[in-house]
mmCIF file of C-alpha atoms and ligand atoms in Angstrom:
data_model
loop_
_atom_site.group_PDB
_atom_site.id
_atom_site.type_symbol
_atom_site.label_atom_id
_atom_site.label_comp_id
_atom_site.label_asym_id
_atom_site.label_seq_id
_atom_site.Cartn_x
_atom_site.Cartn_y
_atom_site.Cartn_z
ATOM 1 C CA MET P 52 -3.535 11.776 25.071
ATOM 2 C CA THR P 53 -0.423 11.429 27.277
ATOM 3 C CA THR P 54 1.340 8.098 27.418
ATOM 4 C CA THR P 55 4.851 8.967 28.520
ATOM 5 C CA GLY P 56 6.082 8.974 32.097
ATOM 6 C CA THR P 57 4.772 6.256 34.339
ATOM 7 C CA SER P 58 5.088 2.569 33.569
ATOM 8 C CA TRP P 59 2.339 0.627 31.863
ATOM 9 C CA ASN P 60 -0.307 -1.420 33.616
ATOM 10 C CA LEU P 61 -3.812 -2.561 32.801
ATOM 11 C CA ASP P 62 -5.483 0.245 34.760
ATOM 12 C CA ARG P 63 -3.564 2.843 32.810
ATOM 13 C CA ALA P 64 -4.527 1.265 29.491
ATOM 14 C CA ARG P 65 -8.167 1.155 30.595
ATOM 15 C CA ALA P 66 -8.033 4.786 31.694
ATOM 16 C CA LEU P 67 -6.860 5.753 28.207
ATOM 17 C CA ASP P 68 -9.725 3.746 26.692
ATOM 18 C CA ALA P 69 -12.176 5.568 28.954
ATOM 19 C CA GLU P 70 -11.061 8.940 27.629
ATOM 20 C CA ASP P 71 -10.490 7.820 24.017
ATOM 21 C CA PRO P 72 -12.653 9.982 21.693
ATOM 22 C CA LEU P 73 -12.324 7.285 18.995
ATOM 23 C CA GLY P 74 -13.158 4.357 21.282
ATOM 24 C CA GLU P 75 -16.650 3.887 19.797
ATOM 25 C CA ALA P 76 -15.225 3.051 16.376
ATOM 26 C CA ARG P 77 -13.870 -0.275 17.733
ATOM 27 C CA ARG P 78 -17.442 -1.609 17.715
ATOM 28 C CA MET P 79 -17.700 -1.052 13.966
ATOM 29 C CA PHE P 80 -15.252 -3.899 13.287
ATOM 30 C CA ALA P 81 -15.907 -7.632 13.318
ATOM 31 C CA LEU P 82 -12.910 -9.462 14.772
ATOM 32 C CA PRO P 83 -12.805 -13.102 15.868
ATOM 33 C CA ALA P 84 -13.215 -13.520 19.646
ATOM 34 C CA GLY P 85 -9.891 -13.996 21.401
ATOM 35 C CA THR P 86 -7.891 -12.306 18.627
ATOM 36 C CA ILE P 87 -5.787 -9.205 19.134
ATOM 37 C CA TYR P 88 -5.173 -8.131 15.579
ATOM 38 C CA LEU P 89 -1.899 -6.262 15.126
ATOM 39 C CA ASN P 90 -1.562 -6.799 11.392
ATOM 40 C CA GLY P 91 -3.556 -3.911 9.950
ATOM 41 C CA ASN P 92 -0.477 -2.869 7.960
ATOM 42 C CA SER P 93 -0.904 -6.052 5.940
ATOM 43 C CA LEU P 94 -4.687 -6.382 5.748
ATOM 44 C CA GLY P 95 -7.099 -4.147 7.618
ATOM 45 C CA PRO P 96 -9.807 -5.852 9.723
ATOM 46 C CA LEU P 97 -13.382 -6.243 8.491
ATOM 47 C CA PRO P 98 -15.720 -3.292 9.120
ATOM 48 C CA THR P 99 -19.051 -4.928 9.967
ATOM 49 C CA ALA P 100 -20.899 -2.669 7.532
ATOM 50 C CA ALA P 101 -18.715 -3.843 4.641
ATOM 51 C CA ALA P 102 -20.112 -7.366 4.873
ATOM 52 C CA THR P 103 -23.699 -6.067 4.792
ATOM 53 C CA ARG P 104 -22.942 -3.604 1.988
ATOM 54 C CA VAL P 105 -21.308 -6.218 -0.222
ATOM 55 C CA ARG P 106 -24.305 -8.508 0.214
ATOM 56 C CA GLU P 107 -26.671 -5.634 -0.643
ATOM 57 C CA THR P 108 -24.616 -4.713 -3.688
ATOM 58 C CA VAL P 109 -24.608 -8.254 -4.958
ATOM 59 C CA GLU P 110 -28.210 -9.137 -4.183
ATOM 60 C CA ASN P 111 -30.058 -5.830 -4.622
ATOM 61 C CA GLU P 112 -27.894 -3.802 -6.981
ATOM 62 C CA TRP P 113 -26.382 -6.434 -9.255
ATOM 63 C CA GLY P 114 -29.241 -8.922 -8.789
ATOM 64 C CA GLY P 115 -32.009 -6.308 -8.877
ATOM 65 C CA SER P 116 -30.791 -3.623 -11.246
ATOM 66 C CA LEU P 117 -28.636 -5.722 -13.575
ATOM 67 C CA SER P 118 -27.040 -3.552 -16.262
ATOM 68 C CA ALA P 119 -29.179 -0.531 -15.297
ATOM 69 C CA GLY P 120 -26.946 -0.290 -12.225
ATOM 70 C CA TRP P 121 -24.126 1.298 -14.222
ATOM 71 C CA ILE P 122 -26.032 4.571 -14.292
ATOM 72 C CA GLY P 123 -29.008 4.039 -11.962
ATOM 73 C CA ARG P 124 -26.893 2.871 -9.019
ATOM 74 C CA GLY P 125 -23.990 5.250 -9.687
ATOM 75 C CA TRP P 126 -21.494 2.468 -10.438
ATOM 76 C CA MET P 127 -19.864 4.494 -13.210
ATOM 77 C CA ASP P 128 -19.105 7.424 -10.921
ATOM 78 C CA ALA P 129 -17.810 5.338 -8.015
ATOM 79 C CA PRO P 130 -14.055 5.736 -8.837
ATOM 80 C CA GLU P 131 -14.290 9.536 -8.505
ATOM 81 C CA ARG P 132 -16.888 9.557 -5.739
ATOM 82 C CA LEU P 133 -14.780 7.251 -3.573
ATOM 83 C CA GLY P 134 -11.638 9.169 -4.529
ATOM 84 C CA ASP P 135 -13.292 12.271 -3.104
ATOM 85 C CA ARG P 136 -13.992 10.357 0.116
ATOM 86 C CA ILE P 137 -10.323 9.346 0.422
ATOM 87 C CA ALA P 138 -9.091 12.873 -0.420
ATOM 88 C CA PRO P 139 -9.483 14.417 3.070
ATOM 89 C CA LEU P 140 -7.625 11.485 4.609
ATOM 90 C CA VAL P 141 -4.524 12.268 2.513
ATOM 91 C CA GLY P 142 -4.970 16.042 2.491
ATOM 92 C CA ALA P 143 -6.039 16.255 -1.153
ATOM 93 C CA LEU P 144 -8.780 18.363 -2.753
ATOM 94 C CA PRO P 145 -11.966 17.041 -4.350
ATOM 95 C CA GLY P 146 -11.215 15.943 -7.906
ATOM 96 C CA GLU P 147 -7.603 14.982 -7.157
ATOM 97 C CA VAL P 148 -8.045 11.323 -6.143
ATOM 98 C CA LEU P 149 -9.348 8.419 -8.204
ATOM 99 C CA VAL P 150 -9.910 4.795 -7.141
ATOM 100 C CA ALA P 151 -8.713 2.279 -9.725
ATOM 101 C CA ASP P 152 -6.550 -0.748 -10.513
ATOM 102 C CA THR P 153 -3.922 -1.902 -7.972
ATOM 103 C CA THR P 154 -1.074 0.028 -6.376
ATOM 104 C CA SER P 155 1.585 -1.362 -8.713
ATOM 105 C CA VAL P 156 -0.565 -0.632 -11.760
ATOM 106 C CA VAL P 157 -1.424 2.956 -10.794
ATOM 107 C CA LEU P 158 2.242 3.484 -9.942
ATOM 108 C CA ALA P 159 3.192 2.325 -13.445
ATOM 109 C CA LYS P 160 0.596 4.678 -14.917
ATOM 110 C CA LEU P 161 1.732 7.748 -12.979
ATOM 111 C CA LEU P 162 5.440 7.071 -13.504
ATOM 112 C CA GLY P 163 4.824 6.610 -17.222
ATOM 113 C CA ALA P 164 2.855 9.849 -17.297
ATOM 114 C CA ALA P 165 5.572 11.716 -15.375
ATOM 115 C CA LEU P 166 8.387 10.476 -17.622
ATOM 116 C CA ALA P 167 6.454 11.415 -20.754
ATOM 117 C CA ALA P 168 5.802 14.903 -19.370
ATOM 118 C CA ARG P 169 9.484 15.450 -18.463
ATOM 119 C CA ALA P 170 11.056 14.222 -21.698
ATOM 120 C CA ASP P 171 14.257 16.221 -21.070
ATOM 121 C CA ARG P 172 15.002 14.291 -17.878
ATOM 122 C CA ARG P 173 15.768 10.585 -17.911
ATOM 123 C CA VAL P 174 16.162 9.502 -14.286
ATOM 124 C CA VAL P 175 13.687 8.102 -11.781
ATOM 125 C CA LEU P 176 15.143 8.402 -8.281
ATOM 126 C CA SER P 177 14.207 6.054 -5.470
ATOM 127 C CA SER P 178 15.605 4.569 -2.269
ATOM 128 C CA SER P 179 17.010 1.070 -1.806
ATOM 129 C CA ASP P 180 14.619 0.374 1.078
ATOM 130 C CA ASN P 181 11.535 1.198 -0.985
ATOM 131 C CA PHE P 182 8.910 -1.531 -1.359
ATOM 132 C CA PRO P 183 10.453 -3.939 -3.914
ATOM 133 C CA SER P 184 7.366 -4.005 -6.145
ATOM 134 C CA ASP P 185 7.686 -0.233 -6.540
ATOM 135 C CA LEU P 186 11.295 -0.687 -7.621
ATOM 136 C CA TYR P 187 10.374 -3.440 -10.124
ATOM 137 C CA VAL P 188 7.681 -1.208 -11.605
ATOM 138 C CA ALA P 189 9.920 1.882 -11.649
ATOM 139 C CA ALA P 190 12.799 0.006 -13.304
ATOM 140 C CA ALA P 191 10.544 -1.411 -16.016
ATOM 141 C CA VAL P 192 8.680 1.827 -16.721
ATOM 142 C CA ALA P 193 11.951 3.770 -16.800
ATOM 143 C CA ARG P 194 13.540 1.255 -19.204
ATOM 144 C CA ARG P 195 10.583 1.430 -21.590
ATOM 145 C CA SER P 196 10.728 5.220 -21.504
ATOM 146 C CA GLY P 197 14.448 5.289 -22.337
ATOM 147 C CA ALA P 198 15.198 6.342 -18.765
ATOM 148 C CA THR P 199 16.935 4.676 -15.828
ATOM 149 C CA LEU P 200 16.034 4.008 -12.241
ATOM 150 C CA ARG P 201 18.656 5.371 -9.840
ATOM 151 C CA VAL P 202 18.389 3.689 -6.432
ATOM 152 C CA VAL P 203 20.314 5.184 -3.512
ATOM 153 C CA ASP P 204 20.404 4.806 0.242
ATOM 154 C CA ARG P 205 17.681 6.857 1.918
ATOM 155 C CA SER P 206 20.323 9.090 3.518
ATOM 156 C CA GLU P 207 21.690 9.996 0.066
ATOM 157 C CA LEU P 208 18.418 11.012 -1.584
ATOM 158 C CA VAL P 209 18.813 14.772 -1.311
ATOM 159 C CA GLY P 210 22.379 14.635 -2.648
ATOM 160 C CA ALA P 211 21.247 12.458 -5.558
ATOM 161 C CA LEU P 212 18.632 14.966 -6.709
ATOM 162 C CA ASP P 213 19.869 16.907 -9.733
ATOM 163 C CA ASP P 214 18.529 18.263 -13.008
ATOM 164 C CA THR P 215 18.503 14.813 -14.639
ATOM 165 C CA VAL P 216 15.798 13.572 -12.244
ATOM 166 C CA ALA P 217 12.314 13.564 -13.743
ATOM 167 C CA VAL P 218 10.571 12.080 -10.745
ATOM 168 C CA CYS P 219 11.491 11.166 -7.204
ATOM 169 C CA CYS P 220 9.485 8.083 -6.275
ATOM 170 C CA LEU P 221 9.355 7.105 -2.603
ATOM 171 C CA THR P 222 7.187 5.398 0.004
ATOM 172 C CA GLN P 223 6.290 7.581 2.972
ATOM 173 C CA VAL P 224 6.333 4.799 5.587
ATOM 174 C CA ASP P 225 9.023 2.121 5.456
ATOM 175 C CA PHE P 226 7.231 -1.246 5.218
ATOM 176 C CA ARG P 227 9.894 -2.974 7.333
ATOM 177 C CA THR P 228 10.494 -0.584 10.225
ATOM 178 C CA GLY P 229 7.566 1.828 9.995
ATOM 179 C CA ALA P 230 10.040 4.741 9.730
ATOM 180 C CA LEU P 231 8.396 7.874 8.391
ATOM 181 C CA LEU P 232 10.278 9.575 5.579
ATOM 182 C CA ASP P 233 10.417 13.363 5.552
ATOM 183 C CA LEU P 234 7.696 13.881 2.929
ATOM 184 C CA PRO P 235 7.587 17.695 3.130
ATOM 185 C CA GLY P 236 11.390 18.037 3.016
ATOM 186 C CA LEU P 237 11.965 15.503 0.231
ATOM 187 C CA THR P 238 9.117 16.935 -1.841
ATOM 188 C CA GLU P 239 10.628 20.393 -1.495
ATOM 189 C CA ALA P 240 14.089 19.075 -2.375
ATOM 190 C CA ALA P 241 12.677 17.391 -5.513
ATOM 191 C CA HIS P 242 10.970 20.627 -6.530
ATOM 192 C CA ALA P 243 14.171 22.594 -5.950
ATOM 193 C CA VAL P 244 15.814 20.694 -8.852
ATOM 194 C CA GLY P 245 12.653 20.773 -10.995
ATOM 195 C CA ALA P 246 11.702 17.128 -10.414
ATOM 196 C CA LEU P 247 8.231 15.781 -9.693
ATOM 197 C CA SER P 248 7.503 13.974 -6.433
ATOM 198 C CA LEU P 249 5.572 10.703 -6.411
ATOM 199 C CA TRP P 250 4.683 9.158 -3.053
ATOM 200 C CA ASP P 251 3.471 5.650 -2.266
ATOM 201 C CA LEU P 252 0.983 6.092 0.580
ATOM 202 C CA CYS P 253 0.116 2.411 1.144
ATOM 203 C CA HIS P 254 1.162 2.519 4.801
ATOM 204 C CA SER P 255 0.021 6.122 5.328
ATOM 205 C CA ALA P 256 -3.545 6.369 4.063
ATOM 206 C CA GLY P 257 -5.919 6.284 7.016
ATOM 207 C CA VAL P 258 -3.263 6.723 9.713
ATOM 208 C CA VAL P 259 -0.804 9.489 8.769
ATOM 209 C CA PRO P 260 -1.905 13.018 7.776
ATOM 210 C CA VAL P 261 -0.031 13.144 4.478
ATOM 211 C CA GLY P 262 -1.012 16.685 3.533
ATOM 212 C CA CYS P 263 -0.723 16.203 -0.244
ATOM 213 C CA GLU P 264 -1.971 19.721 -0.894
ATOM 214 C CA VAL P 265 -0.071 21.676 1.766
ATOM 215 C CA ASN P 266 3.149 19.809 1.043
ATOM 216 C CA GLY P 267 2.904 20.322 -2.710
ATOM 217 C CA VAL P 268 2.943 16.580 -3.504
ATOM 218 C CA ASP P 269 2.627 16.137 -7.275
ATOM 219 C CA LEU P 270 1.582 12.511 -7.554
ATOM 220 C CA ALA P 271 0.708 9.704 -5.167
ATOM 221 C CA VAL P 272 -0.602 6.156 -5.106
ATOM 222 C CA GLY P 273 -1.829 3.921 -2.329
ATOM 223 C CA CYS P 274 -3.830 0.852 -1.485
ATOM 224 C CA THR P 275 -7.130 0.630 0.377
ATOM 225 C CA TYR P 276 -6.687 -2.814 1.937
ATOM 226 C CA LYS P 277 -4.378 -1.808 4.793
ATOM 227 C CA TYR P 278 -5.442 1.043 7.086
ATOM 228 C CA LEU P 279 -8.504 1.910 4.982
ATOM 229 C CA ASN P 280 -9.837 -1.602 5.716
ATOM 230 C CA ALA P 281 -11.505 -2.205 2.340
ATOM 231 C CA GLY P 282 -10.695 -5.917 2.122
ATOM 232 C CA PRO P 283 -8.245 -8.316 0.509
ATOM 233 C CA GLY P 284 -7.199 -7.142 -2.955
ATOM 234 C CA ALA P 285 -9.311 -3.978 -2.701
ATOM 235 C CA PRO P 286 -8.586 -1.444 -5.464
ATOM 236 C CA ALA P 287 -5.902 1.218 -5.213
ATOM 237 C CA PHE P 288 -6.105 5.000 -5.464
ATOM 238 C CA LEU P 289 -4.083 7.568 -7.342
ATOM 239 C CA TYR P 290 -3.639 11.272 -6.669
ATOM 240 C CA VAL P 291 -2.676 13.834 -9.302
ATOM 241 C CA ARG P 292 -2.286 17.425 -8.208
ATOM 242 C CA ARG P 293 -4.961 19.501 -9.907
ATOM 243 C CA GLU P 294 -2.534 21.811 -11.768
ATOM 244 C CA LEU P 295 -0.793 18.785 -13.321
ATOM 245 C CA GLN P 296 -3.867 16.969 -14.550
ATOM 246 C CA GLY P 297 -3.929 18.782 -17.893
ATOM 247 C CA ALA P 298 -0.239 18.210 -18.611
ATOM 248 C CA LEU P 299 -0.096 14.488 -17.800
ATOM 249 C CA ASP P 300 -1.426 11.761 -20.082
ATOM 250 C CA ASN P 301 -2.700 8.364 -19.026
ATOM 251 C CA PRO P 302 -0.257 5.831 -20.533
ATOM 252 C CA VAL P 303 -2.972 3.131 -20.468
ATOM 253 C CA PRO P 304 -5.814 5.083 -22.065
ATOM 254 C CA GLY P 305 -8.783 2.744 -21.791
ATOM 255 C CA TRP P 306 -12.354 3.453 -22.719
ATOM 256 C CA LEU P 307 -13.466 4.431 -19.213
ATOM 257 C CA GLY P 308 -11.024 7.358 -19.213
ATOM 258 C CA HIS P 309 -12.385 8.551 -22.565
ATOM 259 C CA ALA P 310 -14.420 11.745 -22.665
ATOM 260 C CA GLU P 311 -17.247 9.818 -24.372
ATOM 261 C CA PRO P 312 -16.813 6.110 -23.587
ATOM 262 C CA PHE P 313 -20.011 5.150 -25.354
ATOM 263 C CA ALA P 314 -19.268 7.091 -28.526
ATOM 264 C CA PHE P 315 -16.793 4.320 -29.368
ATOM 265 C CA ASP P 316 -14.589 6.730 -31.308
ATOM 266 C CA LEU P 317 -11.474 5.310 -32.903
ATOM 267 C CA ASP P 318 -9.302 7.945 -31.257
ATOM 268 C CA TRP P 319 -8.839 8.425 -27.541
ATOM 269 C CA GLU P 320 -10.071 11.752 -26.171
ATOM 270 C CA PRO P 321 -9.227 12.232 -22.489
ATOM 271 C CA SER P 322 -12.026 12.788 -20.051
ATOM 272 C CA ARG P 323 -11.826 16.031 -18.076
ATOM 273 C CA GLY P 324 -10.011 16.047 -14.750
ATOM 274 C CA ILE P 325 -8.835 13.026 -12.776
ATOM 275 C CA ARG P 326 -11.170 10.646 -14.633
ATOM 276 C CA LYS P 327 -8.802 10.522 -17.592
ATOM 277 C CA PHE P 328 -6.524 8.278 -15.509
ATOM 278 C CA LEU P 329 -9.190 5.596 -15.444
ATOM 279 C CA THR P 330 -8.675 2.651 -17.776
ATOM 280 C CA SER P 331 -11.216 -0.073 -17.129
ATOM 281 C CA THR P 332 -14.632 -0.996 -15.843
ATOM 282 C CA PRO P 333 -14.892 -0.244 -12.091
ATOM 283 C CA PRO P 334 -14.885 -3.321 -9.759
ATOM 284 C CA VAL P 335 -18.319 -2.531 -8.323
ATOM 285 C CA VAL P 336 -18.495 -5.170 -5.586
ATOM 286 C CA ALA P 337 -15.032 -4.314 -4.243
ATOM 287 C CA LEU P 338 -15.850 -0.607 -4.417
ATOM 288 C CA SER P 339 -18.948 -1.149 -2.317
ATOM 289 C CA ALA P 340 -16.774 -2.680 0.438
ATOM 290 C CA LEU P 341 -14.500 0.366 0.248
ATOM 291 C CA ASP P 342 -17.485 2.704 0.462
ATOM 292 C CA ALA P 343 -18.677 1.004 3.664
ATOM 293 C CA ALA P 344 -15.127 0.941 5.065
ATOM 294 C CA LEU P 345 -14.835 4.703 4.526
ATOM 295 C CA ASP P 346 -18.049 5.245 6.516
ATOM 296 C CA VAL P 347 -16.047 4.323 9.626
ATOM 297 C CA PHE P 348 -13.869 7.435 9.050
ATOM 298 C CA GLU P 349 -16.874 9.738 8.690
ATOM 299 C CA GLY P 350 -16.650 12.700 11.088
ATOM 300 C CA ILE P 351 -13.168 11.737 12.306
ATOM 301 C CA ALA P 352 -10.176 13.945 11.509
ATOM 302 C CA ILE P 353 -7.004 12.199 10.377
ATOM 303 C CA GLU P 354 -5.117 14.159 13.069
ATOM 304 C CA GLU P 355 -7.220 12.459 15.779
ATOM 305 C CA ILE P 356 -6.404 9.069 14.280
ATOM 306 C CA ARG P 357 -2.724 9.977 14.187
ATOM 307 C CA ALA P 358 -2.784 10.998 17.869
ATOM 308 C CA LYS P 359 -4.265 7.646 18.886
ATOM 309 C CA SER P 360 -1.939 5.765 16.563
ATOM 310 C CA MET P 361 1.125 7.389 18.154
ATOM 311 C CA ALA P 362 -0.189 6.656 21.647
ATOM 312 C CA LEU P 363 -0.867 2.981 20.833
ATOM 313 C CA GLY P 364 2.602 2.621 19.321
ATOM 314 C CA GLU P 365 4.142 4.238 22.361
ATOM 315 C CA LEU P 366 2.342 1.769 24.640
ATOM 316 C CA LEU P 367 3.652 -1.223 22.699
ATOM 317 C CA ALA P 368 7.213 0.064 22.268
ATOM 318 C CA ASP P 369 7.521 1.304 25.884
ATOM 319 C CA PHE P 370 6.080 -1.869 27.388
ATOM 320 C CA VAL P 371 8.527 -4.038 25.458
ATOM 321 C CA ALA P 372 11.467 -1.741 26.251
ATOM 322 C CA ALA P 373 10.615 -1.717 29.962
ATOM 323 C CA ALA P 374 10.423 -5.535 29.991
ATOM 324 C CA GLY P 375 14.043 -5.662 28.794
ATOM 325 C CA VAL P 376 13.832 -9.108 27.216
ATOM 326 C CA ALA P 377 17.113 -10.490 25.871
ATOM 327 C CA ASP P 378 17.342 -10.416 22.044
ATOM 328 C CA LEU P 379 14.114 -8.447 21.536
ATOM 329 C CA GLU P 380 14.910 -4.949 20.330
ATOM 330 C CA LEU P 381 12.987 -2.110 18.738
ATOM 331 C CA ALA P 382 13.612 -1.915 14.984
ATOM 332 C CA SER P 383 11.398 1.149 14.485
ATOM 333 C CA PRO P 384 12.450 4.711 15.268
ATOM 334 C CA ALA P 385 12.203 5.336 19.011
ATOM 335 C CA SER P 386 10.155 8.512 18.628
ATOM 336 C CA PRO P 387 6.443 8.010 17.802
ATOM 337 C CA ALA P 388 6.628 11.139 15.635
ATOM 338 C CA GLU P 389 9.161 9.398 13.388
ATOM 339 C CA ARG P 390 7.158 6.263 12.640
ATOM 340 C CA GLY P 391 3.841 5.427 11.004
ATOM 341 C CA ALA P 392 1.232 3.198 12.673
ATOM 342 C CA GLN P 393 3.608 0.263 12.880
ATOM 343 C CA VAL P 394 6.078 -0.921 15.497
ATOM 344 C CA SER P 395 8.687 -3.484 14.455
ATOM 345 C CA PHE P 396 11.011 -5.516 16.634
ATOM 346 C CA ARG P 397 14.138 -7.433 15.758
ATOM 347 C CA HIS P 398 14.587 -10.924 17.186
ATOM 348 C CA PRO P 399 16.908 -13.732 16.080
ATOM 349 C CA ARG P 400 13.948 -16.144 16.188
ATOM 350 C CA ALA P 401 11.402 -13.722 14.721
ATOM 351 C CA SER P 402 9.552 -16.464 12.893
ATOM 352 C CA ASP P 403 9.043 -18.481 16.108
ATOM 353 C CA LEU P 404 8.038 -15.332 17.972
ATOM 354 C CA VAL P 405 5.352 -14.387 15.443
ATOM 355 C CA ALA P 406 4.054 -17.978 15.284
ATOM 356 C CA SER P 407 3.920 -18.379 19.098
ATOM 357 C CA ALA P 408 2.189 -15.027 19.541
ATOM 358 C CA ALA P 409 -0.390 -16.010 16.885
ATOM 359 C CA ARG P 410 -1.094 -19.258 18.759
ATOM 360 C CA ARG P 411 -1.959 -17.069 21.749
ATOM 361 C CA GLY P 412 -4.277 -14.911 19.636
ATOM 362 C CA VAL P 413 -1.903 -12.001 18.926
ATOM 363 C CA VAL P 414 -1.554 -11.606 15.184
ATOM 364 C CA GLY P 415 1.463 -9.768 13.789
ATOM 365 C CA ASP P 416 3.621 -10.646 10.847
ATOM 366 C CA LEU P 417 7.125 -11.511 9.840
ATOM 367 C CA ARG P 418 9.601 -9.908 7.480
ATOM 368 C CA PRO P 419 12.381 -12.482 7.304
ATOM 369 C CA PRO P 420 14.864 -13.069 8.606
ATOM 370 C CA ALA P 421 14.569 -11.147 11.859
ATOM 371 C CA LEU P 422 11.745 -8.597 11.815
ATOM 372 C CA CYS P 423 8.387 -8.900 13.592
ATOM 373 C CA ARG P 424 5.950 -6.224 12.464
ATOM 374 C CA PHE P 425 2.937 -5.059 14.431
ATOM 375 C CA GLY P 426 0.572 -2.730 12.599
ATOM 376 C CA LEU P 427 -1.832 -0.863 14.872
ATOM 377 C CA THR P 428 -5.156 0.065 13.273
ATOM 378 C CA PRO P 429 -6.205 2.907 15.595
ATOM 379 C CA LEU P 430 -9.952 2.690 14.959
ATOM 380 C CA ALA P 431 -10.090 -1.067 15.501
ATOM 381 C CA LEU P 432 -7.954 -1.362 18.637
ATOM 382 C CA SER P 433 -8.342 -0.418 22.264
ATOM 383 C CA PHE P 434 -5.435 0.434 24.549
ATOM 384 C CA GLU P 435 -6.367 -2.594 26.606
ATOM 385 C CA GLU P 436 -5.990 -4.876 23.587
ATOM 386 C CA VAL P 437 -2.600 -3.421 22.709
ATOM 387 C CA PHE P 438 -1.555 -3.787 26.367
ATOM 388 C CA HIS P 439 -2.476 -7.505 26.312
ATOM 389 C CA GLY P 440 -0.789 -7.863 22.935
ATOM 390 C CA ALA P 441 2.399 -6.371 24.364
ATOM 391 C CA GLU P 442 2.219 -8.751 27.352
ATOM 392 C CA VAL P 443 1.986 -11.750 25.036
ATOM 393 C CA ILE P 444 4.874 -10.546 22.833
ATOM 394 C CA VAL P 445 7.080 -10.131 25.907
ATOM 395 C CA ASP P 446 6.012 -13.500 27.341
ATOM 396 C CA VAL P 447 6.695 -15.305 24.109
ATOM 397 C CA ALA P 448 10.090 -13.612 23.687
ATOM 398 C CA ARG P 449 11.021 -14.581 27.262
ATOM 399 C CA ALA P 450 10.132 -18.189 26.518
ATOM 400 C CA LEU P 451 12.388 -18.097 23.439
ATOM 401 C CA ALA P 452 15.345 -16.591 25.308
HETATM 402 C C1 PLP O 664 4.344 0.135 0.213
HETATM 403 C C2 PLP O 664 3.688 -0.779 -0.779
HETATM 404 N N1 PLP O 664 3.679 -0.441 -2.077
HETATM 405 C C3 PLP O 664 3.109 -1.225 -3.010
HETATM 406 C C4 PLP O 664 2.501 -2.420 -2.658
HETATM 407 C C5 PLP O 664 1.916 -3.285 -3.738
HETATM 408 O O1 PLP O 664 0.538 -3.193 -3.770
HETATM 409 P P1 PLP O 664 -0.357 -3.960 -4.861
HETATM 410 O O2 PLP O 664 -0.284 -5.416 -4.540
HETATM 411 O O3 PLP O 664 -1.729 -3.386 -4.646
HETATM 412 O O4 PLP O 664 0.179 -3.654 -6.208
HETATM 413 C C6 PLP O 664 2.462 -2.804 -1.304
HETATM 414 C C7 PLP O 664 1.816 -4.048 -0.897
HETATM 415 O O5 PLP O 664 1.723 -4.405 0.251
HETATM 416 C C8 PLP O 664 3.087 -1.956 -0.341
HETATM 417 O O6 PLP O 664 3.123 -2.285 0.958
#
């Protein structure tokens, strides 16, 4: 898919749609008429099948099977089964991903586990531009483990890695600018000093080929409500590299992670494999929405999604650059290879820009004071839609100039 070279026009966008191997997936999403939704980095759009599946789960499974559903309908196994469906999207192996809790909670669990396993090292390293919730969690977990959180500028991460660092905890895609961190390089640098790597994949899962396995990632967490489109407040996932699963303990050892939950033993015995990181009863209705949302990815390689994502981002960034509107400048890296599925712009009246664009049906979001973010869900967007979205953004910015 080539997007560089000539300038953008509607015919060119339509020509890309005509040859788009993922174009059919657009029909699997229900979006309000007249809306161009460029906010998939906040909340993914609704896959049509998710609405049907949730209704079926509620009416047939819950209503029809009642408590027999825990075994008869496979509710108990859903956290691992759905983890295995997410695994190929993040380059993990079967048995390495589990769906549970929320991102902040699974982050607390994995950081706690990592600090307990590396008792001789008392530093968690992170970057100052990490998602703030991750830093709150890391600071609190570190404090309770007798460790400290060391936060440095992203450019100083490699230099800050030493033999005091137990775990290097970073987010692969910057939530403000969409900048992609060097996951392979930083993971290798962490390993070189004997530290574990823990990656937040919230803005990666479903759009960036993370390659957990090939890059030797030790631990990861992520949400399913952004580019996996599983709905507001959908559960999170955690990844623990297979070789580490025996050595790490779940710091919140609930009954569902017990080897025999229904034996009701007084002592906690970990379940085998990734399941030991489970704590509580699975949220069955929410998991059914995730299951349907993952159907949309069936038969599609993450590399194909990445190719379309880069092309869509290039359209938006190039169109805006070519328009040369005063005060509207790219805040994301200029190269598509260096950003996730998001393009951000800086504008002194960012709030007005986002609000005016929304009134014209183009939904993005704001990171105050001056950032407008546009998250491009590749399976739910056509090139034509992104072209019209770019036109509106430019129009609105011109009106504000
Ligand atoms: C990068 C990142 N990490 C963590 C979180 C927090 O997720 P949760 O609300 O599921 O704990 C978010 C939420 O948007 C996020 O963008």
